[in-house]
Coordinates of C-alpha atoms in Angstrom, one line a residue:
Chain A
X168 CA 2.8 -40.5 16.5
X169 CA 1.7 -37.7 18.8
X170 CA -1.8 -36.3 18.4
X171 CA -1.6 -32.7 17.5
X172 CA -5.2 -31.5 17.0
X173 CA -8.1 -33.2 18.6
X174 CA -11.8 -32.4 18.3
X175 CA -14.1 -34.1 20.6
X176 CA -17.9 -33.8 20.0
X177 CA -17.5 -30.2 18.8
X178 CA -20.7 -28.3 18.0
X179 CA -21.1 -24.7 17.0
X180 CA -24.3 -22.6 16.8
X181 CA -24.2 -19.0 15.6
X182 CA -27.9 -18.4 15.8
X183 CA -30.1 -20.8 17.9
X184 CA -33.0 -20.3 15.6
X185 CA -31.1 -21.6 12.6
X186 CA -29.8 -24.6 14.5
X187 CA -26.2 -25.7 14.8
X188 CA -23.8 -25.2 11.9
X189 CA -21.5 -27.9 13.2
X190 CA -22.7 -30.9 15.1
X191 CA -20.6 -33.5 16.9
X192 CA -17.4 -33.4 15.0
X193 CA -14.8 -35.9 16.2
X194 CA -11.4 -35.8 14.5
X195 CA -7.9 -36.3 15.5
X196 CA -4.9 -35.1 13.5
X197 CA -1.4 -36.4 14.1
X198 CA 1.6 -34.1 14.3
X199 CA 3.0 -33.1 10.8
X200 CA 0.0 -34.6 9.1
X201 CA -1.5 -32.9 6.0
X202 CA -5.3 -33.0 6.3
X203 CA -7.6 -31.6 3.7
X204 CA -11.2 -30.8 4.5
X205 CA -13.8 -30.8 1.7
X206 CA -17.5 -30.5 1.8
X207 CA -20.6 -28.7 0.3
X208 CA -20.4 -24.9 0.5
X209 CA -21.8 -23.4 3.6
X210 CA -21.1 -26.5 5.7
X211 CA -19.0 -24.7 8.3
X212 CA -15.5 -25.7 7.2
X213 CA -14.2 -22.2 8.0
X214 CA -16.0 -22.3 11.3
X215 CA -14.2 -25.5 12.1
X216 CA -10.9 -23.9 11.2
X217 CA -11.6 -20.8 13.4
X218 CA -12.3 -23.0 16.3
X219 CA -9.0 -24.8 15.9
X220 CA -7.3 -21.4 15.7
X221 CA -8.9 -20.2 18.9
X222 CA -10.6 -17.3 17.3
X223 CA -14.0 -19.0 17.9
X224 CA -15.1 -21.1 20.8
X225 CA -17.2 -24.3 20.3
X226 CA -20.7 -24.1 21.7
X227 CA -20.1 -27.5 23.2
X228 CA -17.4 -30.1 22.9
X229 CA -13.7 -29.6 23.1
X230 CA -10.9 -28.5 20.8
X231 CA -7.5 -29.6 22.0
X232 CA -4.1 -28.9 20.6
X233 CA -1.2 -30.9 22.1
X234 CA -3.6 -32.2 24.7
X235 CA -4.4 -28.6 25.9
X236 CA -7.8 -27.2 25.5
X237 CA -7.9 -24.2 23.1
X238 CA -9.4 -21.2 24.9
X239 CA -7.6 -18.4 23.1
X240 CA -5.4 -18.0 20.0
X241 CA -2.2 -20.0 20.3
X242 CA 1.3 -18.8 19.3
X243 CA 2.1 -21.9 17.4
X244 CA -0.7 -21.6 14.9
X245 CA -0.4 -19.8 11.5
X246 CA -3.3 -18.8 9.4
X247 CA -3.5 -18.4 5.6
X248 CA -6.7 -16.8 4.3
X249 CA -8.6 -17.2 1.1
X250 CA -7.4 -13.7 0.0
X251 CA -3.8 -12.8 0.6
X252 CA -4.9 -9.8 2.8
X253 CA -1.5 -8.1 2.6
X254 CA -1.3 -4.6 3.9
X255 CA -1.1 -2.4 0.7
X256 CA 1.1 0.2 2.4
X257 CA 3.9 -2.1 3.4
X258 CA 6.5 -3.7 1.2
X259 CA 6.6 -7.4 0.8
X260 CA 9.3 -7.9 3.4
X261 CA 7.5 -5.7 5.9
X262 CA 4.3 -7.6 5.2
X263 CA 6.1 -10.8 6.1
X264 CA 7.5 -9.2 9.2
X265 CA 4.1 -7.7 10.1
X266 CA 3.1 -10.4 12.6
X267 CA 6.2 -9.6 14.8
X268 CA 5.8 -5.9 14.4
X269 CA 2.1 -6.2 15.2
X270 CA 2.5 -8.5 18.2
X271 CA 5.7 -7.1 19.8
X272 CA 6.1 -3.7 18.1
X273 CA 9.6 -4.6 16.8
X274 CA 11.7 -7.3 15.3
X275 CA 15.4 -8.2 15.4
X276 CA 18.0 -8.5 12.7
X277 CA 17.9 -12.3 13.0
X278 CA 14.2 -12.3 12.5
X279 CA 14.6 -10.1 9.5
X280 CA 17.1 -12.5 8.1
X281 CA 14.6 -15.3 8.7
X282 CA 12.0 -13.4 6.8
X283 CA 14.4 -13.0 3.9
X284 CA 15.2 -16.7 4.0
X285 CA 11.6 -17.6 3.9
X286 CA 11.0 -15.3 1.0
X287 CA 13.9 -17.0 -0.8
X288 CA 12.5 -20.4 -0.2
X289 CA 9.2 -19.2 -1.8
X290 CA 11.2 -17.8 -4.7
X291 CA 10.3 -14.2 -3.8
X292 CA 13.6 -12.8 -2.7
X293 CA 13.8 -10.5 -5.7
X294 CA 10.4 -9.0 -4.7
X295 CA 11.2 -8.2 -1.1
X296 CA 11.1 -4.4 -1.5
X297 CA 8.2 -4.4 -4.0
X298 CA 4.7 -3.3 -2.9
X299 CA 1.9 -5.9 -2.9
X300 CA 0.1 -4.3 -5.8
X301 CA 3.1 -4.9 -8.0
X302 CA 2.8 -8.6 -7.5
X303 CA 0.5 -11.1 -9.3
X304 CA -2.2 -12.8 -7.3
X305 CA -0.2 -16.0 -7.0
X306 CA 2.8 -14.2 -5.7
X307 CA 0.7 -12.3 -3.2
X308 CA -0.7 -15.5 -1.9
X309 CA 2.8 -16.9 -1.5
X310 CA 3.7 -13.8 0.5
X311 CA 0.6 -14.6 2.6
X312 CA 1.9 -18.1 3.2
X313 CA 5.4 -16.9 4.1
X314 CA 3.8 -14.4 6.5
X315 CA 2.0 -17.3 8.2
X316 CA 5.4 -19.2 8.5
X317 CA 7.3 -16.3 10.1
X318 CA 6.6 -17.3 13.7
X319 CA 7.5 -20.9 12.8
X320 CA 4.1 -22.3 13.7
X321 CA 3.6 -26.0 14.3
X322 CA 0.1 -25.9 12.9
X323 CA -0.8 -24.2 9.6
X324 CA -4.5 -23.5 9.0
X325 CA -5.3 -22.7 5.4
X326 CA -8.8 -21.5 4.5
X327 CA -9.2 -22.2 0.8
X328 CA -5.9 -20.4 0.2
X329 CA -5.7 -21.0 -3.6
X330 CA -9.3 -20.6 -4.6
X331 CA -8.7 -17.1 -6.1
X332 CA -5.9 -18.3 -8.3
X333 CA -6.0 -19.6 -11.9
X334 CA -5.7 -23.4 -12.4
X335 CA -2.0 -23.4 -13.5
X336 CA -0.8 -21.1 -10.7
X337 CA -2.9 -23.1 -8.3
X338 CA -1.2 -26.4 -9.2
X339 CA 2.2 -24.9 -9.0
X340 CA 1.7 -23.2 -5.7
X341 CA 0.3 -26.5 -4.3
X342 CA 3.6 -28.3 -5.2
X343 CA 5.5 -25.4 -3.7
X344 CA 3.5 -25.7 -0.5
X345 CA 4.4 -29.4 -0.4
X346 CA 8.1 -28.5 -0.7
X347 CA 7.8 -26.1 2.2
X348 CA 5.9 -28.7 4.2
X349 CA 8.7 -31.2 3.5
X350 CA 11.5 -28.7 4.4
X351 CA 9.7 -27.5 7.5
X352 CA 7.3 -30.1 8.7
X353 CA 4.0 -28.8 10.0
X354 CA 0.6 -30.0 10.8
X355 CA -1.6 -28.6 8.0
X356 CA -5.3 -28.2 8.0
X357 CA -6.3 -27.3 4.5
X358 CA -9.8 -26.3 3.4
X359 CA -10.5 -26.6 -0.2
X360 CA -13.3 -26.9 -2.8
X361 CA -11.1 -28.7 -5.2
X362 CA -11.2 -32.5 -4.9
X363 CA -8.1 -33.0 -7.0
X364 CA -6.2 -30.4 -5.0
X365 CA -7.2 -32.3 -1.8
X366 CA -6.1 -35.6 -3.2
X367 CA -2.8 -34.2 -4.6
X368 CA -1.7 -32.5 -1.3
X369 CA -3.2 -34.4 1.6
X370 CA -2.5 -37.5 3.7
X371 CA -6.1 -37.7 4.5
X372 CA -9.2 -36.1 3.2
X373 CA -12.0 -35.3 5.6
X374 CA -15.4 -35.1 3.9
X375 CA -18.0 -33.0 5.8
X376 CA -21.7 -33.5 5.5
X377 CA -24.1 -30.7 4.8
X378 CA -25.6 -28.6 7.6
X379 CA -25.7 -29.4 10.4
X380 CA -22.4 -30.7 9.4
X381 CA -20.3 -33.4 10.8
X382 CA -17.5 -35.7 9.5
X383 CA -19.2 -37.8 6.8
X384 CA -16.1 -39.9 6.0
X385 CA -12.3 -39.8 6.2
X386 CA -10.3 -41.1 3.2
X387 CA -6.7 -42.1 3.4
X388 CA -4.7 -40.9 0.5
X389 CA -2.2 -43.6 0.0
X390 CA -0.4 -41.9 -3.0
X391 CA 3.4 -42.0 -2.9
X392 CA 5.3 -38.9 -2.0
X393 CA 6.8 -36.7 -3.3
X394 CA 3.7 -35.9 -5.2
X395 CA 4.4 -34.4 -8.7
X396 CA 2.5 -33.8 -11.9
X397 CA 3.0 -37.6 -12.5
X398 CA 0.9 -38.3 -9.4
X399 CA -2.2 -37.0 -11.3
X400 CA -1.8 -39.6 -13.9
X401 CA -1.8 -42.5 -11.5
X402 CA -5.0 -44.7 -11.6
X403 CA -5.1 -44.6 -7.8
X404 CA -5.4 -40.8 -8.0
X405 CA -8.5 -41.0 -10.2
X406 CA -9.9 -43.7 -7.9
X407 CA -9.6 -41.5 -4.9
X408 CA -11.0 -38.3 -6.5
X409 CA -13.9 -40.4 -7.9
X410 CA -14.6 -41.7 -4.4
X411 CA -14.5 -38.3 -2.8
X412 CA -16.7 -36.8 -5.5
X413 CA -19.3 -39.5 -5.0
X414 CA -19.3 -38.9 -1.3
X415 CA -19.8 -35.2 -1.7
X416 CA -22.5 -35.6 -4.2
X417 CA -24.2 -38.0 -1.9
X418 CA -24.1 -35.2 0.7
X419 CA -25.5 -32.5 -1.5
X420 CA -28.2 -34.6 -3.0
Chain B
X75 CA -8.6 -7.1 -25.0
X76 CA -9.7 -3.6 -25.0
X77 CA -8.2 -1.3 -22.4
X78 CA -10.6 0.6 -20.2
X79 CA -11.2 4.1 -21.6
X80 CA -8.6 6.5 -20.3
X81 CA -8.4 10.2 -20.9
X82 CA -5.6 11.4 -23.0
X83 CA -3.8 13.8 -20.6
X84 CA -3.6 16.6 -23.2
X85 CA -7.3 16.4 -24.0
X86 CA -8.1 15.9 -20.4
X87 CA -6.4 19.2 -19.7
X88 CA -7.4 21.2 -22.7
X89 CA -11.1 20.5 -22.9
X90 CA -12.1 21.5 -19.4
X91 CA -10.0 24.7 -19.6
X92 CA -11.4 25.6 -23.0
X93 CA -14.9 25.0 -21.6
X94 CA -14.4 27.3 -18.6
X95 CA -12.7 29.9 -20.7
X96 CA -15.6 30.0 -23.2
X97 CA -18.1 30.2 -20.3
X98 CA -16.3 33.4 -19.1
X99 CA -16.2 34.7 -22.6
X100 CA -20.0 34.2 -23.0
X101 CA -20.5 35.9 -19.7
X102 CA -18.4 38.9 -20.7
X103 CA -20.1 39.2 -24.1
X104 CA -23.6 38.8 -22.6
X105 CA -22.9 41.6 -20.2
X106 CA -21.5 43.9 -22.9
X107 CA -24.1 43.3 -25.6
X108 CA -27.1 42.6 -23.3
X109 CA -26.4 45.7 -21.4
X110 CA -26.9 44.0 -18.1
X111 CA -26.5 46.5 -15.3
X112 CA -23.4 46.2 -13.2
X113 CA -25.4 45.8 -9.9
X114 CA -27.1 42.7 -11.3
X115 CA -24.3 40.9 -12.9
X116 CA -21.0 42.7 -13.5
X117 CA -18.9 41.5 -16.5
X118 CA -15.7 39.5 -15.8
X119 CA -13.5 42.4 -17.0
X120 CA -15.2 44.7 -14.5
X121 CA -14.8 42.2 -11.7
X122 CA -11.1 41.9 -12.6
X123 CA -10.7 45.7 -12.5
X124 CA -12.4 45.7 -9.1
X125 CA -10.0 43.0 -7.9
X126 CA -7.0 45.1 -9.1
X127 CA -8.4 48.3 -7.5
X128 CA -8.2 46.8 -4.1
X129 CA -4.6 46.9 -2.8
X130 CA -2.9 43.5 -2.7
X131 CA -1.9 43.8 0.9
X132 CA -5.6 44.3 1.8
X133 CA -6.5 41.1 0.0
X134 CA -3.7 39.3 1.9
X135 CA -5.0 40.7 5.2
X136 CA -8.5 39.5 4.5
X137 CA -7.3 36.2 3.1
X138 CA -5.1 35.6 6.2
X139 CA -8.0 36.3 8.6
X140 CA -10.2 33.8 6.9
X141 CA -7.6 31.1 6.4
X142 CA -6.4 31.4 10.0
X143 CA -9.9 30.7 11.3
X144 CA -10.6 28.0 8.6
X145 CA -7.3 26.2 9.3
X146 CA -7.4 26.3 13.0
X147 CA -11.1 25.2 12.9
X148 CA -10.2 22.3 10.6
X149 CA -7.2 21.2 12.6
X150 CA -9.0 21.3 15.9
X151 CA -12.0 19.5 14.4
X152 CA -9.7 16.7 13.0
X153 CA -7.9 16.4 16.3
X154 CA -11.3 15.9 18.0
X155 CA -13.0 13.8 15.3
X156 CA -10.5 11.1 14.8
X157 CA -10.1 10.1 18.5
X158 CA -13.9 10.4 18.7
X159 CA -14.3 8.0 15.8
X160 CA -11.9 5.5 17.3
X161 CA -13.7 5.6 20.6
X162 CA -17.1 5.1 18.9
X163 CA -15.7 2.2 16.8
X164 CA -14.3 0.5 19.9
X165 CA -17.4 0.9 22.1
X166 CA -20.9 0.4 20.8
X167 CA -22.3 1.8 24.0
X168 CA -20.4 5.1 23.7
X169 CA -21.5 5.2 20.0
X170 CA -25.1 4.8 21.1
X171 CA -24.7 7.7 23.5
X172 CA -22.8 10.1 21.3
X173 CA -24.2 9.5 17.8
X174 CA -27.6 11.1 18.3
X175 CA -25.9 14.1 19.8
X176 CA -23.5 14.4 16.8
X177 CA -26.4 14.2 14.4
X178 CA -28.3 16.9 16.3
X179 CA -25.2 19.2 16.1
X180 CA -24.8 18.4 12.4
X181 CA -28.4 19.1 11.5
X182 CA -28.7 22.4 13.4
X183 CA -28.0 25.2 11.0
X184 CA -24.7 26.8 12.0
X185 CA -26.1 30.2 10.8
X186 CA -28.7 30.0 13.5
X187 CA -26.3 29.0 16.3
X188 CA -23.5 31.4 15.2
X189 CA -25.0 34.6 16.9
X190 CA -25.4 32.6 20.2
X191 CA -21.8 31.5 20.1
X192 CA -20.6 35.1 19.5
X193 CA -22.6 36.2 22.5
X194 CA -21.1 33.4 24.5
X195 CA -17.5 33.7 23.4
X196 CA -17.2 37.3 22.2
X197 CA -16.0 38.5 18.8
X198 CA -12.6 37.0 19.0
X199 CA -11.1 34.3 16.7
X200 CA -12.1 31.7 19.2
X201 CA -15.8 32.0 18.5
X202 CA -15.3 31.9 14.8
X203 CA -13.1 28.8 15.2
X204 CA -15.7 27.1 17.2
X205 CA -18.3 27.8 14.5
X206 CA -15.9 26.4 11.9
X207 CA -15.4 23.3 14.1
X208 CA -19.1 22.7 14.5
X209 CA -19.6 22.6 10.7
X210 CA -16.5 20.5 9.8
X211 CA -16.3 17.7 12.4
X212 CA -19.2 15.5 11.2
X213 CA -17.8 14.4 7.8
X214 CA -14.5 13.6 9.4
X215 CA -16.1 11.5 12.2
X216 CA -18.3 9.6 9.7
X217 CA -15.6 8.9 7.2
X218 CA -13.1 7.8 9.8
X219 CA -15.7 5.4 11.4
X220 CA -16.7 4.1 8.0
X221 CA -13.2 3.6 6.9
X222 CA -12.1 1.7 10.1
X223 CA -15.1 -0.6 9.9
X224 CA -14.3 -1.2 6.2
X225 CA -11.1 -3.1 7.2
X226 CA -11.0 -6.7 5.8
X227 CA -12.3 -9.1 8.5
X228 CA -9.3 -11.4 7.8
X229 CA -6.8 -8.8 9.0
X230 CA -8.7 -8.3 12.2
X231 CA -8.7 -12.1 12.7
X232 CA -4.9 -12.0 12.0
X233 CA -4.5 -9.4 14.6
X234 CA -6.7 -11.4 17.1
X235 CA -4.8 -14.6 16.3
X236 CA -1.6 -12.9 17.2
X237 CA -3.1 -11.6 20.4
X238 CA -1.7 -8.2 19.6
X239 CA -2.7 -5.2 21.8
X240 CA -5.9 -3.5 20.6
X241 CA -4.2 -0.1 20.1
X242 CA -1.9 -1.7 17.5
X243 CA -4.9 -3.2 15.7
X244 CA -6.3 0.3 15.5
X245 CA -3.0 2.0 14.7
X246 CA -1.4 -0.5 12.3
X247 CA -4.4 -2.0 10.6
X248 CA -7.6 0.0 10.9
X249 CA -6.3 3.6 10.7
X250 CA -4.2 3.0 7.5
X251 CA -7.1 1.2 5.9
X252 CA -9.4 4.1 6.8
X253 CA -7.1 6.7 5.1
X254 CA -8.8 6.8 1.7
X255 CA -12.1 7.4 3.6
X256 CA -10.5 9.9 6.0
X257 CA -9.1 11.9 3.1
X258 CA -12.4 12.1 1.4
X259 CA -13.8 13.4 4.7
X260 CA -11.0 15.9 4.8
X261 CA -11.8 17.1 1.3
X262 CA -15.4 17.8 2.3
X263 CA -14.4 19.3 5.7
X264 CA -11.8 21.7 4.3
X265 CA -14.4 23.3 2.0
X266 CA -16.9 23.4 4.9
X267 CA -14.2 25.1 7.0
X268 CA -14.1 28.0 4.6
X269 CA -17.9 28.1 4.7
X270 CA -17.8 28.1 8.5
X271 CA -15.2 30.9 8.7
X272 CA -17.3 33.0 6.2
X273 CA -20.5 32.4 8.1
X274 CA -18.8 33.5 11.3
X275 CA -17.5 36.6 9.6
X276 CA -21.0 37.5 8.5
X277 CA -22.1 37.5 12.1
X278 CA -19.2 39.3 13.6
X279 CA -15.8 40.3 12.2
X280 CA -13.7 43.2 11.3
X281 CA -11.7 41.5 8.6
X282 CA -11.7 38.4 6.4
X283 CA -13.0 37.6 2.9
X284 CA -16.6 36.9 4.2
X285 CA -16.6 40.3 5.9
X286 CA -15.1 41.9 2.8
X287 CA -17.9 40.5 0.6
X288 CA -20.5 41.6 3.1
X289 CA -19.4 45.2 3.4
X290 CA -18.8 45.5 -0.3
X291 CA -22.4 44.5 -0.9
X292 CA -23.7 46.8 1.7
X293 CA -21.8 49.7 0.1
X294 CA -23.3 48.6 -3.2
X295 CA -19.8 47.8 -4.6
X296 CA -21.2 44.7 -6.5
X297 CA -18.1 44.1 -8.7
X298 CA -15.9 44.2 -5.7
X299 CA -18.2 41.7 -3.9
X300 CA -18.0 39.5 -6.9
X301 CA -14.2 39.8 -6.9
X302 CA -14.2 38.7 -3.2
X303 CA -16.5 35.8 -4.0
X304 CA -14.4 34.5 -6.8
X305 CA -11.3 34.9 -4.8
X306 CA -12.9 32.9 -2.1
X307 CA -14.0 30.2 -4.5
X308 CA -10.4 29.9 -5.9
X309 CA -9.0 29.6 -2.4
X310 CA -11.5 26.8 -1.6
X311 CA -10.7 25.0 -4.8
X312 CA -7.0 25.3 -4.0
X313 CA -7.4 23.9 -0.5
X314 CA -9.6 21.0 -1.8
X315 CA -6.8 20.2 -4.3
X316 CA -4.1 20.4 -1.8
X317 CA -5.7 17.8 0.4
X318 CA -5.5 15.5 -2.7
X319 CA -1.9 16.5 -3.2
X320 CA -1.0 15.7 0.4
X321 CA -2.7 12.3 0.1
X322 CA -0.8 11.5 -3.1
X323 CA 2.5 12.7 -1.6
X324 CA 2.3 11.1 1.8
X325 CA 0.1 8.0 1.1
X326 CA 0.4 7.2 -2.6
X327 CA -1.0 3.7 -2.1
X328 CA -4.2 5.1 -0.7
X329 CA -5.1 7.0 -3.9
X330 CA -8.1 5.6 -5.8
X331 CA -7.1 4.3 -9.2
X332 CA -8.3 6.7 -11.9
X333 CA -9.7 5.6 -15.2

C-alpha cells in the first residue's frame, strides 16, 4: 500500500537552551492506517502532530505527505483537538460548516447537506440547531470530529481527543470513531494517554521515548476487526496492553 | 449533590431595595432630627422638592446636552479603540510604538488637559466630545486586546490549518471571543463618558447636568445641586445597565453565568 505520511529524521527544538524536544523520528504510515501514538507526558507527541499538520516546521529532517514535503497546512488534513473548541455563538450545524465559512466565506446547499449527513452518521442530527452549551461533553467532541470530517480529509490528526471524557463515553465514542473510519477510510494519527484505547483502536501503536523523544518501539496490533467490547476480553488484548505498558514504564523510569 | 447557592429572585430583588430605601429613610430622619443645615446635607424630601421646582423641560434640556456629548464621545472612542486594538494585536511593533503613548494619555488627568482643549477647539460640543473620548478609550482598547488574545489557541490553529485569510480569523474567531471582555470595557467606558462630559461642562458650557450642578452650587442652591447630582447618578446607572441589556439581547451566549 501507498505511503501516506512519512517522517525522515525529524527533529524539533523550541528553545536551543533546553535542547531538542523531538530527535530523529523516523516513521512511515500507510494510507488508511490507524496509528496510535503513546508516550510519557511532555514527550512532544503534540509537537509531532503539529508538524504533520503543517502548523509547525521541523528544525531538521523532513515530513512528507504523499511524497510531498509539508511546508504549509494541507487541505486534506483534518484536526481534532483535546477540547471540542466549538464556537459558542454558532449552532451545531454552523459549527460543522465553520471550516468552509472560515476558509471561503460561504458554503453551498450540497455542502450543507453533507454536513447534515455527517451529523446523522454521528447520531447528532436531532441536535443540528442546538447551541454547543446545550450538549454534553461527549456530544460536543463528536461535533468536533464531524467538523474535522467536513472537508473530507484523507488524514485525520487527533490530539488526545477523548481525554476530557468519562470512561464510558470514551469507549463508546471510540467505537463510533471506528465505524466512521470504516465507512469513510482515512489515515488516522491518534495521540492518547490511554494504553487500552490505543490497543482497541489502532493498527499499530507507536511508543515514544522521553525527551528528547524518538520512536522507542512500534507494536503491531493484530487484533481482529471489527473491534467490539468483546475485543477487550481477548487474551491477546491484555498481552498487547501489558507489553505497551512495560515499554512506557521502561521509558519513564 | 448540593446545588451551588443561587439567590431566590424574590429575595434578590426585595433585600437590596429595602436596604436602599431604609438608607434614604435614615438620611431623611437624621436631617430632620439632627437639624443638619440644608447647605451641608439637605434631606431627601428637600432634594425631591428642589427637583420638582425645576421645570421638566429644563431637566430634559440639560440631560440632552450631557447625553449628546457622552454618547458621541463614547461612540467615537469605540470606533477608534476597536480598530486600534486589532492593529495592536496583529503587530507587536505597532503595539510597542503606541502603547506607551496610550498609557500617557490615560494617566494624564483629563481635568488638567480640559482647559487646554477648550482653548484649542473652542467651547463647542467638539471640544467636550474630545475630552470624553480621551477618558473613555483606554478601557475599550485594553479589554478588546485582552479579549482577542484570550481566544483558545486551538481555534487559531484551526484557522491556520484551514489557511483562512487573517481578517476572517479576526472577525469570525477573535472578535466574537473578545465580546464578553469588550462589553465589560463598554460598561466602564459608558460611566467614564458621563464623567468626561461633566468635566468638560465644568470647564466650559452653557447647559448640561454638570453645568447645572456647578451653577446651582455657585448660587448656593445646595438642594438643587444635589437633585442634579442624583439625577446624573441615576442616568449613569441606567446607561451602565443598558449596556448589559444590549449584551444579553444581542449576544446572549456571551453573558457570564450568574450564581
